[in-house]
Amino acid sequence: MTLVAPSEDTARLRLRNVLQRTPLFADLDPAGVAAVEHELTLLILPGGAPLFRQGEAADAVYVVTSGCLGVFRHDEENEASEPILLAEVPPGNLVGEMSLLSRGKRTRSVAALRDSEVWRLAQSSFDALTNSHPEVLPALMRSVVARNAAAPPKRRRQPRTFAILPAGPNVPSARFAVLLAEALGRIGDRVQMLGPDSVDEEPEWFARCEMESSFVLYRADATQTPWTELCLRQADCLIAVRSAEHDAPTSLPFDVETVQSGAVFHRRRELVLLHEGHDPAAGSTAPLLAGGLYGHHHHVRLDVHADLDRLARLLTGHAVGVVMAGGGARAFTHIGAVKALREAGVPIDLVGGTSMGAIVAAGVASRWDDKELNERFRRAFVQNNPLSDYTVPLISLYSGRKVTALLRSAFGDKDIEDLVLSFYCVTANLTTSDADVHTVGKLWRWLRASVSIPGVMPPFNEAGEVHVDGGVIDNFPVRTMRRMGRGLTIGVDIDTGGALAAGADVMEPWSAWQFFRRLVWRRNETLPIPSIVAILLRSALVASTARAAQDRAAADLLIMPPMTHIDLLDWTSFDAAIELGYRATMEALEKARTLPVGTRLFLA
């Protein structure tokens, strides 16, 4: 991608203005400033280009005069992970001085977030400056101390500039851009949309647009023009937009980003699939996802404002994700929680869960309304007990065929990718001893795996690996939602304790004769010992209990309906569980209104 270099006079004028404002040079006389200017060398950095990398020798300090740089930290334990943006360096600031003072190696990587101008002061020139003008050192040390004292950002930096890239023929990108701008305007104060007529503007002009706006939309051309190249360099997030009404592979007439060996960072890439007034057909989404080139995809109907509002929240970190814990029949409480959130006007943009919580979350992701959620789960679990297909207990007590049938009936051949809301579920992978998070694949299959309680239902086998109920490892996967970094996380947890005890006079295991005699002559009385199914279910969830405190602390808003009096297998407590979830959620939302989380929650 090409970048037109500024004229020498214009760049020098910007440099002189910055030198006058930079604390390091503020105490120098005009002759000293002129001497510094003479030693500086101009570097033009296209957006995305590295200035230096972590681990390199420190040989210069840099002055930023236009554009914006980013300071990145790399995860040394996972080199494949995307680096973390620690800070932005706007014009008027130095970068690289700490490593230069210590005579060590660079401790962070720095790259251009936008087309930028920086001026390089080499080590030898820096040493000469500090020797001849020692008065600059106190100002420099104050700058270093202030930077080290600054607390790291608590929230992930969210995109503010977006490039809209039409992918494929007949894409209504102009209409989409206008509607997205309107949705962004309901989040921020001012949204600017820039088109090809801005191609000849200086980097300072684009920086001013960003400063004056909450969000900036760059509407790229359909081909690789100089304007499109500029859009790709300036944007925090690249949004490819295509029609979902045809099955041609997703492609652009240009590379989304120029391939750079050892690039410091890659911009967030999103794919928007436009639908004409309907939800995606089963199995239709996966072929459109370009083999994972885009980190996230969104189903959007242009004539539905709620879809555009959801997209705007997801793009800008204002979304609301709801996590639903597993817990057998107690998980019906999630239906009540969802009803309360909807009534209170809290949007649900992402959902995830484990075991029974995952099944309820899948219903929400399928856009089932309150009535449909209630009717479907009542029919599937109350009117038709799914745990009644006993089998020869070589692998499990039940064959699992009834559960499989009800999941296939409810979700058909739909893939997770086809769900309108972003969704994930968790299974325990016994082959790798890890909790696996599933965001792709046949929905019913991974739901079936997520509820495969060891010993109760057969495990689920996929590609030679054995999966069982996710509650064995992670029954409340809040931290998975947090890692997505899309906004607030509401966690609806279920206490899986209580309601499992033996009679006080039961000391030894019962014989078969004792069971038979009890069932024949005292069959109307509750057995004084827990059933094998209850024991297996509780055993499967014990391991997750140890991490419950950390999971709960990770939620921005935690909801815990009081449910220990309801048995994990008491499907007949359906209505009571829903009511408890509804009341607990309403109470939690009322309390949240007076807390900082409430400000973000009700403005989402």
XYZ file of C-alpha atoms in Angstrom:
604
model
C 0.000 0.000 0.000
C 1.348 3.448 -0.887
C 1.530 6.460 1.366
C 2.139 9.927 -0.062
C 4.949 11.614 1.835
C 4.247 15.136 3.135
C 6.278 18.068 1.907
C 9.445 18.816 3.866
C 8.213 22.299 4.799
C 4.874 21.008 6.139
C 6.515 18.242 8.162
C 9.128 20.673 9.569
C 6.403 23.093 10.625
C 4.617 20.297 12.501
C 7.891 19.309 14.151
C 8.604 22.863 15.367
C 5.113 23.150 16.836
C 5.551 19.836 18.667
C 9.038 20.706 19.980
C 7.641 23.861 21.543
C 4.976 21.819 23.390
C 7.067 18.801 24.414
C 8.214 19.062 28.075
C 11.603 17.517 27.265
C 12.548 20.488 25.055
C 10.564 23.227 26.811
C 13.580 24.480 28.815
C 15.885 24.756 25.801
C 16.750 28.127 24.292
C 16.031 28.682 20.565
C 19.570 27.678 19.635
C 19.212 24.421 21.552
C 15.876 23.646 19.909
C 17.393 24.372 16.496
C 20.271 22.018 17.286
C 17.850 19.270 18.253
C 15.807 19.811 15.103
C 18.947 19.494 13.008
C 19.674 16.054 14.492
C 16.157 14.654 13.917
C 15.369 12.406 10.944
C 11.844 12.094 9.549
C 10.209 8.663 9.306
C 6.887 8.133 7.522
C 5.010 5.146 8.988
C 1.949 3.790 7.178
C -0.808 2.601 9.515
C 0.117 -0.893 10.753
C 3.874 -0.516 10.204
C 6.206 -1.295 13.137
C 8.513 1.340 14.623
C 10.430 -1.148 16.761
C 9.818 -4.558 18.299
C 10.092 -5.997 21.763
C 13.581 -7.412 22.358
C 15.394 -5.170 19.861
C 18.338 -3.043 20.989
C 17.378 0.523 21.934
C 19.256 2.875 19.614
C 17.019 5.962 19.348
C 14.197 8.003 20.830
C 11.280 9.195 18.689
C 9.061 12.277 18.618
C 5.514 11.812 17.284
C 4.286 14.770 15.223
C 1.171 13.351 13.520
C -0.953 10.231 13.485
C -0.913 7.849 16.450
C 1.332 5.021 17.654
C 0.415 2.044 19.797
C 2.505 0.389 22.524
C 2.046 -3.391 22.588
C 2.983 -6.159 25.005
C 3.532 -9.689 23.737
C 2.621 -12.809 25.689
C 5.955 -14.596 26.052
C 4.237 -17.870 26.949
C 1.993 -17.801 23.879
C 3.761 -16.220 20.946
C 0.833 -16.985 18.618
C -1.580 -14.809 20.620
C -2.426 -11.283 19.498
C -0.397 -8.664 21.431
C -2.124 -6.461 24.001
C -2.392 -2.734 23.304
C -1.151 -0.994 26.460
C -1.198 2.661 25.428
C -1.612 5.078 22.566
C 1.019 7.695 21.756
C -0.549 10.787 20.146
C 1.356 13.742 18.621
C 3.534 15.734 21.016
C 4.879 12.689 22.864
C 8.144 10.805 23.001
C 8.434 7.064 22.641
C 11.385 4.775 23.332
C 13.144 6.955 25.909
C 12.946 4.479 28.809
C 14.875 1.735 27.021
C 17.354 4.300 25.760
C 18.076 5.559 29.286
C 18.592 2.030 30.593
C 20.865 1.109 27.672
C 18.882 -2.115 27.366
C 16.540 -3.788 24.939
C 13.072 -2.702 24.007
C 10.577 -4.005 26.570
C 7.558 -3.291 24.353
C 6.731 -3.168 20.661
C 5.527 0.050 19.026
C 3.637 0.320 15.741
C 1.633 2.942 13.871
C -2.092 2.730 14.525
C -2.664 5.377 11.834
C -0.555 6.923 9.087
C 2.016 8.691 11.231
C 5.039 10.967 11.155
C 7.795 10.408 13.712
C 11.205 12.006 14.022
C 14.179 9.882 15.081
C 16.843 11.113 17.490
C 19.727 8.641 17.437
C 21.505 7.445 20.608
C 24.631 9.498 19.883
C 22.594 12.662 19.306
C 20.551 12.011 22.456
C 23.744 11.610 24.510
C 25.172 14.825 23.033
C 21.945 16.676 23.861
C 21.914 15.563 27.504
C 25.641 16.403 27.894
C 25.333 19.882 26.463
C 21.920 20.612 27.977
C 21.661 18.690 31.267
C 18.539 20.690 32.111
C 16.490 18.354 29.892
C 17.111 15.354 32.172
C 14.733 16.362 35.020
C 11.891 16.818 32.553
C 12.724 13.493 30.949
C 12.790 11.687 34.294
C 9.456 13.218 35.289
C 7.994 11.864 32.064
C 9.390 8.383 32.728
C 8.177 8.344 36.350
C 4.681 9.513 35.355
C 4.425 6.840 32.680
C 5.535 4.073 35.047
C 3.132 5.267 37.739
C 0.147 5.228 35.407
C -2.162 2.291 36.099
C -2.703 -0.106 33.200
C -6.115 0.214 31.534
C -8.768 -1.924 33.201
C -10.818 -2.321 30.053
C -9.674 -3.400 26.638
C -9.330 -0.564 24.152
C -12.304 -0.651 21.818
C -12.350 0.398 18.142
C -13.380 3.941 17.292
C -12.664 3.974 13.562
C -14.171 1.483 11.122
C -13.527 0.753 7.448
C -16.565 -0.588 5.590
C -15.440 -2.891 2.774
C -18.032 -4.157 0.262
C -17.415 -7.834 -0.536
C -19.134 -9.259 -3.581
C -21.573 -7.838 -6.138
C -24.609 -5.673 -5.406
C -23.737 -4.999 -1.772
C -25.795 -2.063 -0.419
C -22.747 -0.753 1.449
C -23.834 2.890 1.270
C -27.203 2.141 2.881
C -25.512 -0.103 5.427
C -23.023 2.644 6.321
C -25.810 5.172 6.902
C -27.770 2.770 9.096
C -24.669 1.775 11.061
C -23.801 5.452 11.570
C -27.282 6.013 12.991
C -26.870 3.051 15.354
C -23.430 4.271 16.472
C -24.972 7.689 17.054
C -27.227 6.139 19.656
C -24.063 5.147 21.571
C -21.751 8.136 20.980
C -22.280 11.858 20.625
C -21.019 12.349 17.091
C -20.305 10.022 14.180
C -18.424 11.109 11.065
C -18.589 9.222 7.776
C -15.730 9.821 5.353
C -15.683 8.967 1.669
C -13.280 9.150 -1.293
C -13.394 12.961 -1.397
C -11.165 12.943 1.719
C -8.324 11.033 0.077
C -5.986 14.040 -0.254
C -6.306 15.243 3.331
C -3.266 15.335 5.635
C -2.924 12.894 8.581
C -3.586 15.837 10.915
C -7.026 16.282 9.365
C -7.983 12.661 10.017
C -6.655 12.951 13.574
C -8.850 16.015 14.079
C -11.879 14.088 12.798
C -11.214 11.409 15.412
C -10.763 13.924 18.209
C -14.036 15.654 17.361
C -16.056 12.430 17.020
C -17.010 9.415 19.059
C -16.699 7.191 15.983
C -15.452 7.567 12.419
C -16.662 5.440 9.502
C -14.451 5.126 6.418
C -16.574 4.031 3.455
C -14.106 2.275 1.161
C -14.414 1.795 -2.582
C -15.304 -1.604 -3.999
C -11.839 -1.875 -5.584
C -8.286 -1.289 -4.462
C -8.066 2.461 -4.948
C -5.778 4.858 -3.045
C -8.776 5.734 -0.879
C -9.432 2.095 -0.023
C -5.777 1.661 0.913
C -5.994 4.688 3.193
C -9.141 3.283 4.820
C -7.337 0.031 5.566
C -4.471 1.916 7.210
C -6.596 4.282 9.290
C -9.244 1.975 10.725
C -9.154 0.154 14.056
C -11.621 -2.402 12.704
C -12.179 -3.696 9.163
C -15.804 -4.597 8.392
C -16.405 -6.682 5.276
C -20.051 -6.502 4.210
C -21.691 -9.033 1.907
C -25.084 -10.444 1.010
C -25.997 -13.750 2.632
C -28.530 -14.497 -0.096
C -26.033 -16.266 -2.348
C -23.476 -18.918 -1.479
C -20.456 -17.610 -3.369
C -17.291 -17.607 -1.221
C -16.559 -14.396 0.639
C -13.746 -12.506 -1.044
C -12.512 -8.982 -1.576
C -10.843 -7.644 -4.737
C -7.801 -6.822 -2.592
C -5.989 -8.130 0.472
C -7.696 -7.140 3.690
C -4.259 -6.270 5.014
C -0.916 -6.227 3.310
C 0.979 -9.304 4.452
C 3.797 -8.042 6.644
C 6.406 -10.437 7.954
C 6.588 -10.080 11.718
C 3.817 -7.472 11.922
C 3.372 -6.165 15.454
C -0.435 -6.386 15.356
C -3.368 -7.106 13.082
C -6.514 -5.049 12.968
C -9.756 -6.559 14.128
C -11.659 -8.065 11.187
C -15.434 -8.542 11.220
C -17.821 -9.973 8.642
C -21.391 -8.706 8.292
C -23.850 -11.009 6.508
C -26.896 -9.119 5.212
C -30.212 -11.004 5.176
C -33.405 -9.961 3.463
C -35.899 -10.105 6.297
C -35.232 -13.646 7.546
C -32.864 -15.617 9.735
C -30.111 -17.744 8.154
C -31.045 -21.175 6.836
C -29.499 -24.212 8.532
C -25.958 -24.845 7.322
C -25.841 -21.714 5.166
C -23.335 -19.652 7.166
C -20.185 -21.761 7.453
C -19.354 -21.645 3.697
C -19.425 -17.828 3.823
C -16.857 -17.347 6.597
C -13.714 -17.329 4.441
C -11.950 -20.008 6.437
C -11.630 -17.976 9.626
C -10.150 -14.828 8.053
C -12.717 -12.810 10.000
C -12.630 -13.100 13.756
C -16.340 -12.538 14.234
C -19.403 -12.646 12.001
C -22.755 -10.906 12.404
C -26.185 -11.690 10.971
C -27.956 -8.425 10.135
C -31.333 -7.596 8.575
C -31.136 -4.058 7.228
C -34.810 -3.401 7.855
C -34.560 -4.304 11.565
C -33.096 -1.527 13.741
C -32.477 -3.952 16.605
C -29.991 -5.865 14.439
C -28.031 -2.681 13.635
C -28.082 -1.615 17.282
C -26.756 -5.024 18.328
C -23.981 -4.781 15.726
C -23.008 -1.303 16.938
C -22.789 -2.514 20.534
C -20.666 -5.516 19.571
C -18.296 -3.413 17.481
C -17.719 -0.787 20.162
C -17.576 -2.875 23.343
C -21.027 -1.864 24.599
C -22.607 -5.311 24.199
C -24.162 -7.400 26.956
C -23.223 -11.067 27.228
C -25.196 -13.494 29.385
C -23.590 -16.658 30.781
C -25.789 -19.520 32.010
C -24.499 -22.166 34.389
C -25.403 -25.840 34.293
C -27.480 -27.414 37.023
C -29.983 -29.975 35.788
C -33.597 -28.994 36.458
C -32.445 -25.883 38.312
C -31.275 -24.468 34.971
C -34.895 -23.650 34.130
C -34.256 -20.568 36.247
C -32.432 -19.103 33.225
C -35.771 -18.836 31.411
C -37.009 -16.525 34.160
C -33.780 -14.523 34.134
C -34.048 -13.967 30.376
C -37.662 -12.846 30.753
C -36.651 -10.305 33.410
C -33.751 -8.935 31.344
C -36.019 -8.459 28.346
C -38.712 -6.756 30.402
C -36.152 -4.397 31.935
C -34.898 -3.413 28.485
C -31.447 -4.952 28.923
C -30.213 -6.210 25.531
C -28.819 -9.718 25.178
C -26.143 -9.681 22.483
C -24.092 -12.788 23.250
C -24.870 -15.961 25.168
C -22.899 -18.914 26.426
C -23.288 -21.716 28.890
C -22.629 -25.210 30.062
C -24.843 -28.305 30.159
C -28.526 -27.372 30.628
C -27.508 -23.714 30.724
C -26.089 -24.141 27.212
C -29.409 -25.489 25.928
C -31.330 -22.503 27.304
C -28.668 -20.177 25.864
C -29.059 -21.829 22.455
C -32.790 -21.104 22.583
C -32.063 -17.456 23.320
C -29.485 -17.324 20.507
C -32.164 -18.748 18.197
C -34.347 -15.730 19.071
C -37.056 -17.738 20.802
C -39.368 -15.363 22.644
C -40.459 -15.907 26.257
C -43.527 -17.903 25.306
C -41.583 -20.179 22.957
C -38.848 -20.780 25.530
C -41.440 -21.746 28.121
C -43.453 -24.016 25.845
C -40.484 -25.809 24.272
C -38.755 -26.616 27.557
C -41.979 -27.602 29.290
C -42.810 -30.012 26.475
C -39.313 -31.463 26.285
C -38.484 -31.884 29.980
C -41.687 -31.822 32.015
C -44.180 -33.572 29.784
C -41.557 -35.964 28.381
C -38.837 -36.865 30.867
C -35.674 -37.202 28.720
C -33.961 -39.383 31.324
C -36.160 -42.453 30.983
C -34.496 -44.525 28.261
C -32.654 -47.012 30.466
C -30.052 -49.222 28.866
C -27.635 -51.982 29.890
C -25.276 -49.960 32.147
C -21.986 -50.813 30.478
C -21.226 -47.156 29.622
C -24.149 -45.246 31.133
C -27.518 -45.734 32.819
C -29.432 -44.141 29.937
C -28.949 -44.514 26.212
C -29.227 -40.754 25.589
C -31.407 -41.310 22.519
C -34.295 -39.264 23.932
C -32.029 -36.310 24.666
C -30.520 -36.552 21.193
C -33.984 -36.701 19.614
C -35.289 -33.656 21.474
C -32.174 -31.596 20.611
C -32.402 -32.544 16.928
C -36.113 -31.754 16.941
C -35.546 -28.344 18.532
C -32.519 -27.191 16.523
C -32.535 -29.348 13.391
C -29.369 -29.238 11.299
C -28.518 -25.710 12.375
C -24.840 -24.912 12.903
C -23.648 -22.739 15.759
C -22.547 -20.272 13.084
C -26.184 -19.962 11.918
C -27.385 -18.617 15.270
C -28.385 -14.964 15.144
C -26.727 -14.181 18.464
C -23.126 -15.141 19.123
C -23.095 -18.368 21.128
C -20.700 -20.812 22.742
C -21.016 -23.911 24.879
C -18.485 -25.829 26.939
C -17.643 -29.531 27.119
C -15.112 -31.415 29.217
C -12.638 -33.108 26.899
C -11.569 -36.284 28.698
C -8.928 -36.998 26.062
C -7.039 -33.732 26.622
C -8.269 -33.026 30.194
C -9.339 -29.544 29.088
C -12.545 -27.543 28.913
C -13.305 -27.072 25.209
C -15.247 -24.010 24.017
C -17.371 -24.611 20.924
C -18.296 -21.772 18.565
C -18.619 -23.752 15.331
C -20.148 -27.042 14.270
C -23.531 -28.741 14.480
C -25.443 -27.158 17.322
C -27.338 -30.245 18.494
C -24.167 -32.330 18.595
C -22.257 -29.983 20.887
C -25.303 -29.440 23.087
C -25.622 -33.205 23.385
C -21.936 -33.366 24.377
C -22.333 -30.548 26.894
C -25.086 -32.443 28.797
C -23.405 -35.872 28.719
C -23.174 -36.421 32.476
C -20.561 -39.157 33.031
C -22.255 -42.433 33.892
C -25.724 -41.006 33.254
C -25.489 -40.585 29.467
C -22.928 -41.932 27.006
C -19.996 -39.612 26.282
C -19.857 -37.843 22.958
C -17.040 -38.787 20.612
C -15.673 -36.402 18.006
C -12.504 -36.857 15.917
C -11.231 -39.491 18.308
C -11.719 -37.325 21.404
C -14.175 -38.044 24.220
C -16.400 -35.216 25.467
C -18.677 -35.150 28.509
C -20.730 -32.591 30.429
C -18.838 -29.286 30.588
C -19.743 -28.953 34.269
C -17.045 -31.500 35.072
C -14.449 -28.745 34.503
C -16.213 -25.395 33.965
C -19.855 -25.189 34.965
C -20.028 -21.379 34.833
C -17.884 -20.197 31.878
C -17.876 -16.473 32.646
C -14.213 -15.937 31.868
C -14.755 -17.201 28.329
C -17.237 -14.367 27.791
C -14.881 -11.849 29.390
C -12.088 -12.841 27.031
C -14.282 -11.917 24.069
C -13.998 -8.310 25.237
C -17.316 -7.171 23.781
C -18.732 -5.411 26.833
C -20.551 -6.305 30.048
C -20.973 -9.855 31.319
C -24.058 -10.928 33.245
C -23.616 -14.282 34.948
C -26.567 -16.387 36.122
C -25.049 -19.000 38.392
C -26.670 -22.016 40.009
C -25.635 -23.310 43.399
C -25.400 -27.062 42.823
C -25.154 -27.820 46.548
C -27.955 -28.786 48.928
C -30.794 -31.264 48.423
C -28.501 -34.338 48.469
C -28.383 -36.227 51.759
C -28.879 -39.670 53.226
C -31.073 -40.653 56.133
C -29.431 -40.319 59.524
C -29.882 -44.036 60.274
C -28.387 -45.229 56.954
C -24.887 -46.489 57.712
C -24.131 -49.198 55.132
C -25.004 -49.618 51.451
C -28.342 -51.266 50.889
C -28.582 -54.769 49.498
C -30.753 -55.569 46.478
C -33.239 -57.303 48.838
C -33.570 -54.133 50.943
C -34.291 -52.052 47.834
C -36.869 -54.547 46.609
C -38.618 -54.746 49.968
C -38.726 -50.945 50.262
C -40.137 -50.495 46.764
C -42.889 -53.108 47.314
C -44.111 -52.322 50.821
C -43.162 -48.645 51.269
C -43.091 -47.361 47.725
C -44.911 -44.093 48.565
C -42.088 -42.965 50.854
C -38.988 -41.109 49.693
C -35.876 -43.258 49.725
C -33.523 -42.252 52.567
C -30.495 -42.457 50.268
C -29.789 -40.516 47.041
C -30.275 -42.247 43.711
C -27.366 -43.293 41.560
C -28.299 -40.613 38.985
C -28.277 -37.883 41.641
C -24.922 -39.107 42.928
C -23.392 -39.146 39.443
C -24.769 -35.704 38.612
C -23.490 -34.152 41.822
C -20.109 -35.857 41.424
C -19.763 -34.423 37.933
C -20.251 -30.889 39.267
C -18.018 -31.071 42.355
C -14.830 -30.185 40.455
C -16.355 -26.932 39.155
C -17.286 -25.850 42.678
C -13.644 -25.150 43.496
C -13.424 -22.444 40.833
C -16.885 -20.990 41.466
C -15.624 -17.995 43.460
C -13.286 -16.904 40.655
C -15.995 -17.357 38.039
C -18.493 -15.325 40.035
C -15.988 -12.533 40.633
C -15.414 -12.276 36.873
C -19.046 -11.317 36.182
C -19.941 -7.617 36.001
C -23.381 -8.491 37.336
C -23.899 -11.753 39.207
C -27.351 -13.286 39.642
C -27.773 -16.321 41.931
C -31.378 -17.436 42.395
C -31.901 -19.335 45.700
C -32.413 -22.872 44.425
C -30.843 -25.348 46.843
C -34.281 -26.659 47.855
C -34.980 -27.792 44.256
C -33.552 -31.178 43.333
C -31.218 -31.260 40.343
C -33.492 -33.838 38.679
C -36.877 -32.445 39.714
C -38.276 -31.518 36.309
C -41.680 -30.852 37.906
C -40.265 -27.737 39.623
C -40.206 -26.063 36.218
C -42.502 -23.133 37.050
C -40.980 -22.572 40.489
C -37.453 -22.406 39.016
C -38.530 -19.895 36.370
C -40.201 -17.670 38.962
C -37.102 -17.734 41.186
C -34.916 -16.713 38.249
C -37.280 -13.898 37.301
C -37.468 -12.466 40.832
C -33.733 -12.769 41.516
C -32.887 -11.027 38.230
C -35.330 -8.177 38.803
C -33.874 -7.632 42.290
C -30.305 -7.683 40.941
C -31.172 -5.178 38.196
C -32.830 -2.855 40.676
C -29.698 -2.848 42.841
C -27.489 -2.395 39.767
C -29.212 0.874 38.855
C -27.370 2.596 41.732
C -23.973 1.082 40.846
C -21.433 1.980 38.124
C -22.317 -1.222 36.251
C -25.914 -0.008 35.998
C -24.851 3.093 34.069
C -23.252 0.911 31.416
C -25.932 -1.772 31.554
C -28.970 0.399 30.931
C -27.229 2.529 28.324
C -26.179 -0.549 26.341
